[in-house]
């Protein structure tokens, strides 16, 4: 194409952020729930959709949904912003509060989309390394914040793809030290008992705190595309100014309102997945791989004495898709497996054992 049709630099590396989608038997590559949402939700959702007047635009303010999310977390609807997946939540946030001439700080290795979306929004992205156990070192983290003075600080707890939740004291200290927004991505927050939402109650730095959640993981609704953030109402107002009008469809809003009524089922699913994760970790411990502890629904592992990409390809050929991180800086030789059903996990362990033999 002509030079006039040049792709923006921020987009040139887009391919890196996509996990390949292949029609395989066992898909353990994107940390989805191995179980569908409850049948009762399915029925309630179908009934509700049948009654929608689709000739009308959706509720632009998503009032019912934001009220439902707000009541779940004990905050006002004005402190909640919802969008099509937490990825779109982040895009709106950074369109509103990022932009060129502003800086984002990430601690690598972490969720690649944070740097990517910051880049899309025109921000300069500064990457600092994590500590030896893949947690953010509080001293080095505070020093990085003082040096970089980020307009937007990103934390991810539990961190994808490494698995551990950050020490709440580290999060509190870094949020307090952040001069601008402090975004804590809690996509896997339902799998842990700690949340940065507790920092909202009068802690220093609470004004800039943004806690991001998704319905794609523990809530088993990746296909519905719904995520949200909880933040100061001025931050929410900024996100709404950046979002396109009517960006959140009527059916997505309904799906979310109804999903939140099945919290007990969500918690049961989380317990089942956590138990399966422990079994998976036990199985991995018996094999020739290094592993890291996980507070989420996936496990990072590194085969010893075997090329990780070749192993990934062998597993795929045998019908099990995991995620290959082996070429990501700081994750050399690493693969990540999502926790599936006990049967899927066993199949994975069997194939892995065979491939490592
Ligand atoms: C999976 C994941 C998300 C989810 O993104 P959605 O757009 O809500 O599906 C967000 N953050 C992290 C760290 C994730 O791993």
Tab-separated table of N, CA and C in Angstrom, residues 16-134:
chain	number	residue	atom	x	y	z
A	16	UNK	N	1.121	-9.710	18.246
A	16	UNK	CA	1.703	-10.301	19.447
A	16	UNK	C	0.688	-10.560	20.554
A	17	UNK	N	-0.413	-9.798	20.556
A	17	UNK	CA	-1.336	-9.861	21.683
A	17	UNK	C	-2.473	-10.841	21.469
A	18	UNK	N	-2.463	-11.530	20.351
A	18	UNK	CA	-3.545	-12.462	20.106
A	18	UNK	C	-3.138	-13.880	20.452
A	19	UNK	N	-3.989	-14.541	21.206
A	19	UNK	CA	-3.791	-15.949	21.469
A	19	UNK	C	-4.453	-16.687	20.316
A	20	UNK	N	-3.726	-17.628	19.675
A	20	UNK	CA	-4.343	-18.297	18.528
A	20	UNK	C	-5.611	-19.051	18.939
A	21	UNK	N	-6.648	-18.988	18.104
A	21	UNK	CA	-7.870	-19.762	18.363
A	21	UNK	C	-7.880	-20.941	17.404
A	22	UNK	N	-7.761	-22.159	17.941
A	22	UNK	CA	-7.832	-23.339	17.079
A	22	UNK	C	-8.967	-24.228	17.565
A	23	UNK	N	-9.615	-24.886	16.620
A	23	UNK	CA	-10.722	-25.769	16.992
A	23	UNK	C	-10.191	-27.092	17.548
A	24	UNK	N	-9.621	-27.068	18.740
A	24	UNK	CA	-9.088	-28.309	19.329
A	24	UNK	C	-10.049	-28.839	20.378
A	25	UNK	N	-9.753	-30.069	20.794
A	25	UNK	CA	-10.609	-30.776	21.743
A	25	UNK	C	-10.573	-30.098	23.125
A	26	UNK	N	-9.374	-29.790	23.593
A	26	UNK	CA	-9.210	-29.257	24.947
A	26	UNK	C	-8.544	-27.880	24.862
A	27	UNK	N	-9.332	-26.838	25.179
A	27	UNK	CA	-8.816	-25.472	25.053
A	27	UNK	C	-8.471	-24.907	26.421
A	28	UNK	N	-7.192	-24.824	26.705
A	28	UNK	CA	-6.737	-24.345	28.011
A	28	UNK	C	-5.785	-23.172	27.812
A	29	UNK	N	-6.172	-22.248	26.911
A	29	UNK	CA	-5.232	-21.172	26.558
A	29	UNK	C	-5.694	-19.760	26.901
A	30	UNK	N	-6.974	-19.565	27.267
A	30	UNK	CA	-7.406	-18.180	27.496
A	30	UNK	C	-8.096	-17.978	28.848
A	31	UNK	N	-7.896	-18.901	29.771
A	31	UNK	CA	-8.383	-18.738	31.154
A	31	UNK	C	-9.889	-18.544	31.262
A	32	UNK	N	-10.615	-19.122	30.306
A	32	UNK	CA	-12.079	-19.092	30.414
A	32	UNK	C	-12.516	-20.055	31.513
A	33	UNK	N	-13.777	-19.943	31.921
A	33	UNK	CA	-14.349	-20.932	32.829
A	33	UNK	C	-14.564	-22.221	32.043
A	34	UNK	N	-14.224	-23.377	32.626
A	34	UNK	CA	-14.501	-24.628	31.911
A	34	UNK	C	-15.991	-24.990	31.965
A	35	UNK	N	-16.731	-24.286	32.823
A	35	UNK	CA	-18.161	-24.571	32.972
A	35	UNK	C	-18.986	-23.407	32.438
A	36	UNK	N	-20.158	-23.708	31.856
A	36	UNK	CA	-21.012	-22.628	31.353
A	36	UNK	C	-21.725	-21.919	32.510
A	37	UNK	N	-22.348	-20.768	32.236
A	37	UNK	CA	-23.163	-20.136	33.283
A	37	UNK	C	-24.329	-21.057	33.655
A	38	UNK	N	-24.973	-20.829	34.803
A	38	UNK	CA	-26.055	-21.723	35.248
A	38	UNK	C	-27.212	-21.777	34.249
A	39	UNK	N	-27.856	-22.933	34.177
A	39	UNK	CA	-29.010	-23.098	33.282
A	39	UNK	C	-30.099	-22.084	33.626
A	40	UNK	N	-30.260	-21.782	34.906
A	40	UNK	CA	-31.294	-20.818	35.318
A	40	UNK	C	-31.004	-19.437	34.723
A	41	UNK	N	-29.736	-19.075	34.651
A	41	UNK	CA	-29.374	-17.801	34.004
A	41	UNK	C	-29.750	-17.838	32.524
A	42	UNK	N	-29.433	-18.951	31.883
A	42	UNK	CA	-29.715	-19.111	30.453
A	42	UNK	C	-31.208	-18.875	30.167
A	43	UNK	N	-32.058	-19.485	31.024
A	43	UNK	CA	-33.503	-19.340	30.839
A	43	UNK	C	-33.951	-17.906	31.079
A	44	UNK	N	-33.467	-17.337	32.181
A	44	UNK	CA	-33.858	-15.966	32.526
A	44	UNK	C	-33.431	-15.003	31.414
A	45	UNK	N	-32.236	-15.234	30.883
A	45	UNK	CA	-31.701	-14.364	29.825
A	45	UNK	C	-32.544	-14.496	28.547
A	46	UNK	N	-32.853	-15.725	28.152
A	46	UNK	CA	-33.665	-15.932	26.940
A	46	UNK	C	-35.023	-15.259	27.085
A	47	UNK	N	-35.652	-15.424	28.258
A	47	UNK	CA	-36.960	-14.795	28.494
A	47	UNK	C	-36.849	-13.278	28.374
A	48	UNK	N	-35.815	-12.732	28.991
A	48	UNK	CA	-35.655	-11.275	28.998
A	48	UNK	C	-35.416	-10.749	27.581
A	49	UNK	N	-34.602	-11.470	26.814
A	49	UNK	CA	-34.283	-11.014	25.449
A	49	UNK	C	-35.535	-11.027	24.577
A	50	UNK	N	-36.412	-12.021	24.812
A	50	UNK	CA	-37.650	-12.117	24.024
A	50	UNK	C	-38.535	-10.878	24.212
A	51	UNK	N	-38.389	-10.225	25.348
A	51	UNK	CA	-39.268	-9.077	25.630
A	51	UNK	C	-38.662	-7.727	25.255
A	52	UNK	N	-37.457	-7.750	24.718
A	52	UNK	CA	-36.789	-6.487	24.403
A	52	UNK	C	-37.376	-5.877	23.134
A	53	UNK	N	-37.605	-4.583	23.153
A	53	UNK	CA	-37.965	-3.874	21.926
A	53	UNK	C	-36.681	-3.448	21.234
A	54	UNK	N	-36.217	-4.276	20.303
A	54	UNK	CA	-34.892	-4.021	19.724
A	54	UNK	C	-34.863	-2.850	18.739
A	55	UNK	N	-36.056	-2.265	18.460
A	55	UNK	CA	-36.046	-1.056	17.621
A	55	UNK	C	-35.474	0.141	18.374
A	56	UNK	N	-35.375	0.014	19.731
A	56	UNK	CA	-34.895	1.119	20.555
A	56	UNK	C	-33.415	0.973	20.883
A	57	UNK	N	-32.746	2.111	21.012
A	57	UNK	CA	-31.362	2.083	21.501
A	57	UNK	C	-31.335	1.578	22.940
A	58	UNK	N	-30.183	1.020	23.359
A	58	UNK	CA	-30.065	0.587	24.755
A	58	UNK	C	-30.021	1.783	25.706
A	59	UNK	N	-30.185	1.516	26.988
A	59	UNK	CA	-30.024	2.545	28.013
A	59	UNK	C	-28.569	3.015	27.978
A	60	UNK	N	-28.400	4.265	27.585
A	60	UNK	CA	-27.051	4.787	27.396
A	60	UNK	C	-26.264	4.839	28.707
A	61	UNK	N	-26.978	5.000	29.801
A	61	UNK	CA	-26.333	5.082	31.116
A	61	UNK	C	-26.170	3.706	31.765
A	62	UNK	N	-26.738	2.669	31.162
A	62	UNK	CA	-26.701	1.314	31.740
A	62	UNK	C	-27.053	1.337	33.224
A	63	UNK	N	-28.140	2.021	33.545
A	63	UNK	CA	-28.469	2.291	34.955
A	63	UNK	C	-28.670	1.011	35.775
A	64	UNK	N	-29.473	0.085	35.254
A	64	UNK	CA	-29.773	-1.122	36.041
A	64	UNK	C	-28.499	-1.934	36.283
A	65	UNK	N	-27.684	-2.042	35.243
A	65	UNK	CA	-26.453	-2.822	35.370
A	65	UNK	C	-25.495	-2.175	36.360
A	66	UNK	N	-25.322	-0.862	36.265
A	66	UNK	CA	-24.391	-0.190	37.174
A	66	UNK	C	-24.896	-0.230	38.614
A	67	UNK	N	-26.217	-0.201	38.767
A	67	UNK	CA	-26.775	-0.331	40.116
A	67	UNK	C	-26.505	-1.737	40.664
A	68	UNK	N	-26.647	-2.749	39.804
A	68	UNK	CA	-26.420	-4.134	40.251
A	68	UNK	C	-24.947	-4.340	40.622
A	69	UNK	N	-24.040	-3.826	39.812
A	69	UNK	CA	-22.607	-3.932	40.123
A	69	UNK	C	-22.300	-3.150	41.403
A	70	UNK	N	-22.865	-1.942	41.493
A	70	UNK	CA	-22.639	-1.101	42.665
A	70	UNK	C	-23.088	-1.790	43.937
A	71	UNK	N	-24.247	-2.426	43.896
A	71	UNK	CA	-24.731	-3.051	45.124
A	71	UNK	C	-23.882	-4.270	45.473
A	72	UNK	N	-23.332	-4.927	44.480
A	72	UNK	CA	-22.432	-6.049	44.770
A	72	UNK	C	-21.193	-5.581	45.543
A	73	UNK	N	-20.708	-4.383	45.238
A	73	UNK	CA	-19.472	-3.914	45.866
A	73	UNK	C	-19.708	-2.819	46.904
A	74	UNK	N	-20.966	-2.508	47.176
A	74	UNK	CA	-21.258	-1.473	48.162
A	74	UNK	C	-20.817	-0.084	47.728
A	75	UNK	N	-20.998	0.222	46.436
A	75	UNK	CA	-20.666	1.567	45.933
A	75	UNK	C	-21.861	2.102	45.138
A	76	UNK	N	-21.823	3.392	44.842
A	76	UNK	CA	-22.909	4.023	44.089
A	76	UNK	C	-22.787	3.688	42.601
A	77	UNK	N	-23.920	3.661	41.882
A	77	UNK	CA	-23.864	3.429	40.424
A	77	UNK	C	-22.955	4.440	39.719
A	78	UNK	N	-22.887	5.661	40.261
A	78	UNK	CA	-22.036	6.703	39.658
A	78	UNK	C	-20.549	6.396	39.809
A	79	UNK	N	-20.231	5.380	40.609
A	79	UNK	CA	-18.828	4.986	40.794
A	79	UNK	C	-18.486	3.731	39.980
A	80	UNK	N	-19.387	3.371	39.059
A	80	UNK	CA	-19.212	2.160	38.250
A	80	UNK	C	-19.286	2.531	36.771
A	81	UNK	N	-18.334	2.035	36.001
A	81	UNK	CA	-18.394	2.175	34.544
A	81	UNK	C	-18.337	0.783	33.939
A	82	UNK	N	-19.251	0.497	32.990
A	82	UNK	CA	-19.307	-0.823	32.352
A	82	UNK	C	-19.008	-0.694	30.865
A	83	UNK	N	-18.380	-1.717	30.309
A	83	UNK	CA	-18.113	-1.715	28.869
A	83	UNK	C	-18.015	-3.147	28.358
A	84	UNK	N	-17.770	-3.273	27.067
A	84	UNK	CA	-17.717	-4.584	26.407
A	84	UNK	C	-16.419	-5.313	26.745
A	85	UNK	N	-16.369	-5.899	27.919
A	85	UNK	CA	-15.157	-6.549	28.388
A	85	UNK	C	-14.288	-5.532	29.101
A	86	UNK	N	-13.451	-6.027	30.030
A	86	UNK	CA	-12.609	-5.074	30.755
A	86	UNK	C	-11.583	-4.445	29.820
A	87	UNK	N	-11.324	-5.094	28.676
A	87	UNK	CA	-10.419	-4.484	27.706
A	87	UNK	C	-10.978	-3.162	27.173
A	88	UNK	N	-12.289	-3.130	26.903
A	88	UNK	CA	-12.886	-1.876	26.453
A	88	UNK	C	-12.994	-0.871	27.603
A	89	UNK	N	-13.171	-1.389	28.806
A	89	UNK	CA	-13.151	-0.519	29.987
A	89	UNK	C	-11.820	0.241	30.017
A	90	UNK	N	-10.725	-0.508	29.817
A	90	UNK	CA	-9.392	0.110	29.862
A	90	UNK	C	-9.193	1.080	28.704
A	91	UNK	N	-9.690	0.710	27.530
A	91	UNK	CA	-9.542	1.601	26.385
A	91	UNK	C	-10.239	2.940	26.650
A	92	UNK	N	-11.460	2.893	27.154
A	92	UNK	CA	-12.189	4.140	27.459
A	92	UNK	C	-11.453	4.943	28.527
A	93	UNK	N	-10.970	4.234	29.552
A	93	UNK	CA	-10.253	4.907	30.640
A	93	UNK	C	-9.032	5.657	30.112
A	94	UNK	N	-8.283	4.987	29.204
A	94	UNK	CA	-7.046	5.603	28.714
A	94	UNK	C	-7.303	6.642	27.628
A	95	UNK	N	-8.404	6.486	26.894
A	95	UNK	CA	-8.770	7.567	25.969
A	95	UNK	C	-9.106	8.818	26.760
A	96	UNK	N	-9.691	8.614	27.939
A	96	UNK	CA	-10.094	9.753	28.760
A	96	UNK	C	-8.917	10.351	29.537
A	97	UNK	N	-8.057	9.502	30.094
A	97	UNK	CA	-7.025	9.980	31.019
A	97	UNK	C	-5.592	9.729	30.534
A	98	UNK	N	-5.459	9.066	29.366
A	98	UNK	CA	-4.119	8.850	28.810
A	98	UNK	C	-3.860	9.877	27.727
A	99	UNK	N	-3.452	9.384	26.552
A	99	UNK	CA	-3.197	10.309	25.449
A	99	UNK	C	-1.722	10.640	25.343
A	100	UNK	N	-1.364	11.299	24.233
A	100	UNK	CA	0.057	11.537	23.979
A	100	UNK	C	0.602	12.551	24.975
A	101	UNK	N	1.886	12.375	25.295
A	101	UNK	CA	2.516	13.241	26.280
A	101	UNK	C	2.318	12.739	27.706
A	102	UNK	N	1.556	11.647	27.865
A	102	UNK	CA	1.366	11.081	29.213
A	102	UNK	C	1.998	9.696	29.270
A	103	UNK	N	2.338	9.279	30.489
A	103	UNK	CA	3.104	8.047	30.673
A	103	UNK	C	2.336	6.989	31.453
A	104	UNK	N	2.483	5.750	31.008
A	104	UNK	CA	1.947	4.611	31.757
A	104	UNK	C	3.114	3.776	32.267
A	105	UNK	N	2.947	3.187	33.449
A	105	UNK	CA	3.979	2.322	34.038
A	105	UNK	C	3.399	0.926	34.250
A	106	UNK	N	4.114	-0.075	33.735
A	106	UNK	CA	3.713	-1.476	33.944
A	106	UNK	C	4.890	-2.239	34.541
A	107	UNK	N	4.585	-3.309	35.263
A	107	UNK	CA	5.632	-4.186	35.807
A	107	UNK	C	5.596	-5.501	35.051
A	108	UNK	N	6.604	-5.734	34.235
A	108	UNK	CA	6.640	-6.919	33.372
A	108	UNK	C	7.362	-8.080	34.066
A	109	UNK	N	7.001	-9.332	33.753
A	109	UNK	CA	5.952	-9.714	32.811
A	109	UNK	C	4.559	-9.593	33.425
A	110	UNK	N	3.631	-9.081	32.615
A	110	UNK	CA	2.246	-8.934	33.062
A	110	UNK	C	1.319	-9.023	31.855
A	111	UNK	N	0.064	-8.688	32.049
A	111	UNK	CA	-0.948	-8.768	30.999
A	111	UNK	C	-0.570	-7.804	29.864
A	112	UNK	N	-0.297	-8.358	28.685
A	112	UNK	CA	0.228	-7.559	27.582
A	112	UNK	C	-0.712	-6.452	27.121
A	113	UNK	N	-1.992	-6.624	27.398
A	113	UNK	CA	-2.945	-5.644	26.909
A	113	UNK	C	-2.828	-4.279	27.575
A	114	UNK	N	-2.285	-4.247	28.792
A	114	UNK	CA	-2.152	-2.945	29.464
A	114	UNK	C	-1.243	-2.022	28.647
A	115	UNK	N	-0.076	-2.526	28.301
A	115	UNK	CA	0.853	-1.715	27.502
A	115	UNK	C	0.261	-1.444	26.119
A	116	UNK	N	-0.416	-2.447	25.571
A	116	UNK	CA	-0.968	-2.303	24.228
A	116	UNK	C	-2.032	-1.205	24.173
A	117	UNK	N	-2.963	-1.240	25.120
A	117	UNK	CA	-4.042	-0.244	25.117
A	117	UNK	C	-3.482	1.141	25.426
A	118	UNK	N	-2.503	1.200	26.333
A	118	UNK	CA	-1.861	2.490	26.615
A	118	UNK	C	-1.227	3.038	25.335
A	119	UNK	N	-0.593	2.151	24.556
A	119	UNK	CA	0.002	2.551	23.283
A	119	UNK	C	-1.061	3.021	22.295
A	120	UNK	N	-2.174	2.286	22.219
A	120	UNK	CA	-3.278	2.690	21.336
A	120	UNK	C	-3.762	4.087	21.680
A	121	UNK	N	-3.776	4.378	22.981
A	121	UNK	CA	-4.249	5.686	23.434
A	121	UNK	C	-3.155	6.745	23.321
A	122	UNK	N	-2.029	6.380	22.706
A	122	UNK	CA	-0.978	7.358	22.425
A	122	UNK	C	-0.004	7.595	23.561
A	123	UNK	N	-0.085	6.791	24.619
A	123	UNK	CA	0.780	7.017	25.780
A	123	UNK	C	2.176	6.441	25.561
A	124	UNK	N	3.121	7.007	26.267
A	124	UNK	CA	4.446	6.393	26.377
A	124	UNK	C	4.336	5.328	27.474
A	125	UNK	N	4.888	4.126	27.206
A	125	UNK	CA	4.788	3.047	28.190
A	125	UNK	C	6.171	2.739	28.744
A	126	UNK	N	6.315	2.813	30.047
A	126	UNK	CA	7.569	2.448	30.697
A	126	UNK	C	7.364	1.105	31.380
A	127	UNK	N	8.254	0.144	31.105
A	127	UNK	CA	8.145	-1.188	31.708
A	127	UNK	C	9.265	-1.374	32.716
A	128	UNK	N	8.900	-1.777	33.919
A	128	UNK	CA	9.867	-2.080	34.974
A	128	UNK	C	9.762	-3.567	35.290
A	129	UNK	N	10.885	-4.184	35.724
A	129	UNK	CA	10.821	-5.620	36.009
A	129	UNK	C	10.164	-5.932	37.357
A	130	UNK	N	9.582	-7.112	37.453
A	130	UNK	CA	9.079	-7.620	38.727
A	130	UNK	C	10.204	-8.221	39.553
A	131	UNK	N	9.899	-8.549	40.800
A	131	UNK	CA	10.864	-9.209	41.671
A	131	UNK	C	11.057	-10.660	41.266
A	132	UNK	N	11.940	-11.338	41.997
A	132	UNK	CA	12.351	-12.692	41.630
A	132	UNK	C	11.175	-13.665	41.586
A	133	UNK	N	10.224	-13.515	42.484
A	133	UNK	CA	9.084	-14.443	42.505
A	133	UNK	C	7.910	-13.919	41.679
A	134	UNK	N	8.188	-12.996	40.771
A	134	UNK	CA	7.177	-12.396	39.884
A	134	UNK	C	6.210	-11.489	40.616
